[in-house]
XYZ file of C-alpha atoms in Angstrom:
323
model
C 82.684 240.015 20.306
C 79.889 243.177 21.071
C 80.340 245.269 17.476
C 81.671 248.215 18.274
C 81.268 251.783 16.878
C 84.640 254.621 17.359
C 83.360 258.349 18.301
C 86.065 261.463 17.770
C 84.619 264.057 19.681
C 85.256 267.838 18.013
C 84.296 269.668 21.309
C 85.499 270.876 24.948
C 84.791 268.351 28.001
C 84.852 270.162 31.273
C 84.487 269.152 35.173
C 81.856 271.988 37.310
C 80.602 274.735 35.829
C 81.839 275.836 32.126
C 82.215 279.410 30.964
C 82.574 279.814 27.017
C 85.819 281.272 25.501
C 86.118 284.571 23.527
C 84.874 283.713 20.016
C 87.529 282.877 17.556
C 88.498 285.401 15.023
C 86.006 285.025 11.736
C 87.562 283.484 8.305
C 85.768 284.604 5.609
C 86.389 281.982 2.766
C 86.105 283.870 -1.200
C 84.761 282.072 -3.963
C 87.638 282.659 -6.703
C 86.463 280.650 -9.659
C 83.556 281.693 -12.769
C 80.412 281.916 -11.741
C 79.303 278.463 -13.069
C 82.018 277.012 -11.313
C 81.163 274.887 -8.590
C 81.068 275.493 -4.875
C 80.267 274.332 -1.550
C 80.190 271.251 -2.286
C 78.834 268.793 0.347
C 77.255 265.509 1.119
C 74.880 263.832 3.035
C 73.957 260.659 3.286
C 69.870 259.142 1.572
C 69.618 255.532 2.870
C 71.916 253.215 3.181
C 73.406 252.936 -0.755
C 72.489 256.855 -1.537
C 74.121 260.055 -1.589
C 72.875 263.495 -2.396
C 75.726 265.653 -3.850
C 74.391 269.528 -2.940
C 76.151 272.438 -4.105
C 75.625 276.298 -5.194
C 76.289 277.938 -9.170
C 75.676 281.830 -9.186
C 75.570 280.932 -13.029
C 71.622 279.744 -13.245
C 72.447 277.938 -16.398
C 73.896 275.247 -14.730
C 72.788 272.014 -14.959
C 71.698 269.952 -11.660
C 73.675 266.570 -13.171
C 76.492 264.683 -10.729
C 78.546 262.310 -12.767
C 80.350 259.571 -11.004
C 81.901 256.547 -11.193
C 84.980 254.324 -8.821
C 87.727 255.359 -11.587
C 88.973 259.161 -11.615
C 88.381 260.186 -14.658
C 85.848 257.816 -16.021
C 82.252 258.805 -15.133
C 80.131 255.185 -16.100
C 76.991 256.703 -14.488
C 75.148 259.527 -14.339
C 72.234 261.342 -11.892
C 69.713 264.410 -12.319
C 68.529 265.985 -9.552
C 66.696 269.503 -8.541
C 67.576 272.944 -7.677
C 66.036 275.411 -5.883
C 66.560 279.304 -4.251
C 65.647 281.068 -1.736
C 65.109 284.884 -0.920
C 65.977 286.637 2.630
C 66.041 290.426 2.379
C 67.342 291.614 -0.575
C 69.719 288.621 -0.365
C 68.725 285.972 -2.997
C 70.636 282.936 -3.015
C 72.954 281.145 -6.044
C 71.233 278.078 -7.669
C 70.904 275.619 -5.051
C 71.585 272.123 -6.403
C 70.814 268.684 -4.760
C 71.245 264.998 -6.212
C 70.540 261.776 -5.310
C 73.708 259.266 -6.579
C 73.084 255.495 -6.214
C 73.160 252.675 -5.740
C 76.688 253.083 -4.210
C 78.831 250.344 -2.855
C 80.009 250.290 0.900
C 83.159 251.619 2.067
C 83.682 252.653 -1.458
C 85.657 255.365 -2.794
C 83.382 257.107 -5.708
C 84.847 260.530 -7.872
C 82.842 262.843 -9.185
C 82.043 266.135 -10.944
C 78.764 268.676 -10.222
C 77.465 269.773 -12.865
C 79.738 268.813 -15.641
C 82.003 272.242 -14.682
C 84.722 272.079 -12.396
C 87.308 269.626 -10.790
C 86.801 266.296 -9.720
C 86.211 265.718 -6.332
C 86.003 262.710 -4.781
C 84.094 260.576 -1.431
C 84.032 257.810 0.250
C 80.909 255.489 1.357
C 80.183 254.551 4.686
C 80.727 250.697 5.816
C 78.444 248.202 5.457
C 79.046 246.671 9.135
C 80.753 247.435 12.235
C 83.094 249.145 13.125
C 82.593 252.681 11.605
C 83.879 256.009 13.088
C 82.306 258.477 13.302
C 83.005 262.672 14.213
C 80.806 264.336 16.587
C 80.920 268.151 16.105
C 78.860 271.195 16.692
C 78.496 274.827 17.123
C 81.122 275.250 14.497
C 80.854 278.837 12.703
C 83.841 279.625 10.463
C 86.563 281.049 12.963
C 89.998 279.539 14.233
C 88.610 277.852 15.875
C 86.269 276.044 13.604
C 90.056 275.468 11.421
C 91.781 274.396 14.507
C 88.569 271.440 14.871
C 88.783 270.655 11.691
C 91.724 270.282 11.328
C 92.204 267.437 14.028
C 89.208 265.806 12.478
C 90.803 265.427 9.053
C 93.225 263.717 11.208
C 90.757 260.665 11.349
C 89.817 257.922 7.934
C 86.186 259.074 9.347
C 82.889 257.458 7.811
C 80.721 260.374 8.708
C 80.088 263.398 10.595
C 77.523 264.314 12.981
C 76.693 267.493 13.122
C 73.388 268.765 16.164
C 73.103 272.566 15.119
C 74.925 275.664 14.556
C 76.659 275.341 11.378
C 77.560 278.911 10.267
C 77.319 281.038 12.832
C 75.466 283.402 10.057
C 72.713 284.428 12.037
C 70.517 286.034 9.093
C 73.769 287.604 7.619
C 73.193 284.957 4.162
C 76.697 285.925 2.459
C 78.042 283.884 5.799
C 76.219 280.839 5.076
C 77.544 281.165 1.494
C 81.337 281.473 3.181
C 80.437 279.036 5.572
C 79.547 276.418 2.962
C 83.238 276.944 0.975
C 85.002 277.174 4.093
C 83.683 273.583 4.604
C 83.870 272.661 1.626
C 86.857 270.796 1.549
C 86.102 268.105 4.206
C 82.164 268.180 3.738
C 82.564 267.007 -0.061
C 84.564 263.579 0.786
C 82.730 262.391 3.629
C 78.832 262.368 4.854
C 78.389 264.908 7.008
C 74.570 264.763 8.628
C 73.338 267.354 10.755
C 70.480 268.581 12.898
C 69.278 272.669 13.548
C 70.816 274.425 16.409
C 69.117 278.511 17.524
C 71.864 280.008 14.858
C 69.700 278.267 11.731
C 66.022 279.615 13.138
C 66.771 283.505 11.450
C 62.937 284.087 11.761
C 61.611 287.961 12.082
C 58.013 287.196 13.631
C 56.466 290.604 12.542
C 57.511 289.207 8.709
C 55.591 286.433 7.657
C 57.026 286.418 4.644
C 60.711 285.313 5.621
C 60.208 281.710 7.328
C 62.005 280.628 9.735
C 65.174 277.762 9.015
C 64.991 279.371 4.779
C 68.621 279.083 4.168
C 69.294 275.421 6.335
C 66.702 273.684 4.532
C 67.538 274.607 1.856
C 71.628 274.708 1.845
C 71.387 271.389 4.092
C 68.004 268.993 3.504
C 68.774 266.090 4.911
C 66.776 262.427 4.591
C 63.705 263.356 6.601
C 61.431 261.983 4.347
C 63.055 258.491 3.869
C 62.672 258.925 8.129
C 58.919 259.293 7.937
C 59.273 262.412 9.267
C 57.417 265.285 8.427
C 59.936 267.932 8.284
C 63.835 268.481 7.219
C 64.094 269.651 11.212
C 64.178 266.297 12.466
C 64.833 262.822 10.411
C 66.638 259.262 11.680
C 68.576 257.066 9.777
C 70.755 253.722 10.163
C 73.896 253.075 8.821
C 77.001 250.524 9.710
C 73.600 247.560 9.339
C 73.722 247.883 13.176
C 73.350 251.380 14.515
C 69.942 254.049 14.209
C 70.571 257.660 14.604
C 68.012 260.041 15.435
C 67.887 263.693 14.938
C 65.849 265.422 17.046
C 64.812 269.326 16.437
C 65.402 271.471 19.717
C 63.663 274.650 17.720
C 60.677 273.270 16.457
C 57.337 271.836 18.683
C 58.349 269.292 20.735
C 55.443 268.623 23.040
C 53.441 265.693 23.379
C 50.183 266.675 21.053
C 53.336 267.874 18.215
C 54.150 266.362 14.641
C 57.579 266.123 16.002
C 56.825 264.232 19.589
C 53.970 261.670 17.293
C 57.015 261.521 14.684
C 59.372 260.445 17.270
C 57.321 257.273 19.236
C 56.724 255.814 15.936
C 60.423 255.751 14.386
C 61.985 254.553 17.943
C 58.793 251.330 18.054
C 60.586 249.908 14.361
C 63.267 249.708 15.517
C 64.602 246.094 16.327
C 67.312 245.904 19.026
C 68.198 242.585 17.914
C 68.979 244.108 14.213
C 70.041 247.337 15.601
C 71.786 247.163 18.642
C 73.057 250.736 18.690
C 70.837 253.412 19.249
C 72.019 257.153 19.386
C 70.160 260.675 19.739
C 71.093 263.496 19.147
C 70.231 267.211 19.043
C 70.931 271.262 20.273
C 70.192 272.545 23.616
C 71.422 269.905 26.443
C 69.042 268.701 28.895
C 71.529 268.690 31.386
C 73.929 271.171 31.183
C 77.256 272.718 33.001
C 77.403 275.739 31.089
C 76.409 279.496 33.077
C 75.169 280.988 29.935
C 71.850 277.835 29.304
C 70.782 276.595 31.940
C 67.213 275.449 31.750
C 67.002 276.176 27.887
C 66.727 272.494 27.725
C 64.198 271.231 30.146
C 60.846 271.122 28.008
C 62.078 269.123 25.613
C 63.670 267.378 28.452
C 60.513 266.885 30.895
C 58.558 266.620 26.928
C 60.730 263.456 25.542
C 63.627 261.916 28.125
C 60.942 259.068 28.982
C 60.831 258.000 25.528
C 64.703 257.948 25.170
C 64.584 256.084 28.931
C 62.152 253.207 27.666
C 64.037 252.930 24.428
C 66.853 252.182 26.166
C 69.042 254.888 23.975
C 72.561 253.998 24.319
C 73.929 257.784 24.357
C 72.875 261.427 23.044
C 74.938 264.037 22.470
C 74.230 267.877 22.121
C 76.486 271.059 21.658
C 75.296 274.112 22.896
C 78.300 276.889 23.812
């Protein structure tokens, strides 16, 4: 029997022309605990047997330490990591912690605590082999529609969530990044969330050179780009379940045939051995073929540059989300 992966789509499927519905009511999630208490906790896969635990504290004295183990209340392993912060106009982020933990066993529940403060959390690692359950969701935001989407997502005992762009819809309002992190934490701290950027993550002001694009996204949501040989957090790849190679592309960074992303993609595709890795999945934000009247033609330049590469590599499926 050919190995199978299962996909749950948290999106809208439509025939013909699509008209986007009006936005839902925004939900602003507050932080009600102390300044040292970990907030906005989320995890992402690093390699096949490590996880990156990320969280934020407003207390700068909290150490970037994760205690973890396979029994609740017993933390026989400890890992230390790094921290960062960023400034955006008058906004200054809290202390953003990133700690890689592992090696971890596959398909196993781990219990962990961040910064030696606060409650115990837990997550489950993906399986070592197929089958595997993915959730594919995009354009989340933080509205009543997001709450409905994540409620339905949570009904599935999935292994990993793939999110190709448009996370918080902060659109330069940096406190909304904090609200989004708190909003998705109950889900993102339990399963790895692998993301790439959309247009709402750019947050650039070309005339102000000290405001770098993607500052919030790159600081808050680092992905395993270095492990895949990518020079940028805006595009990367990873393997999972010993049979799937996932490529996350960047719609809002250079992609022409002379670009770093294009050259990285050529090299990354060349390394995939389809006899060992039969599934090849690509995710990006802006669709190359689109029924949405609001965004016609926006992906055409990237399609012309990269579609032939994916076709020749016999990519199995491409997921895009842009509403």
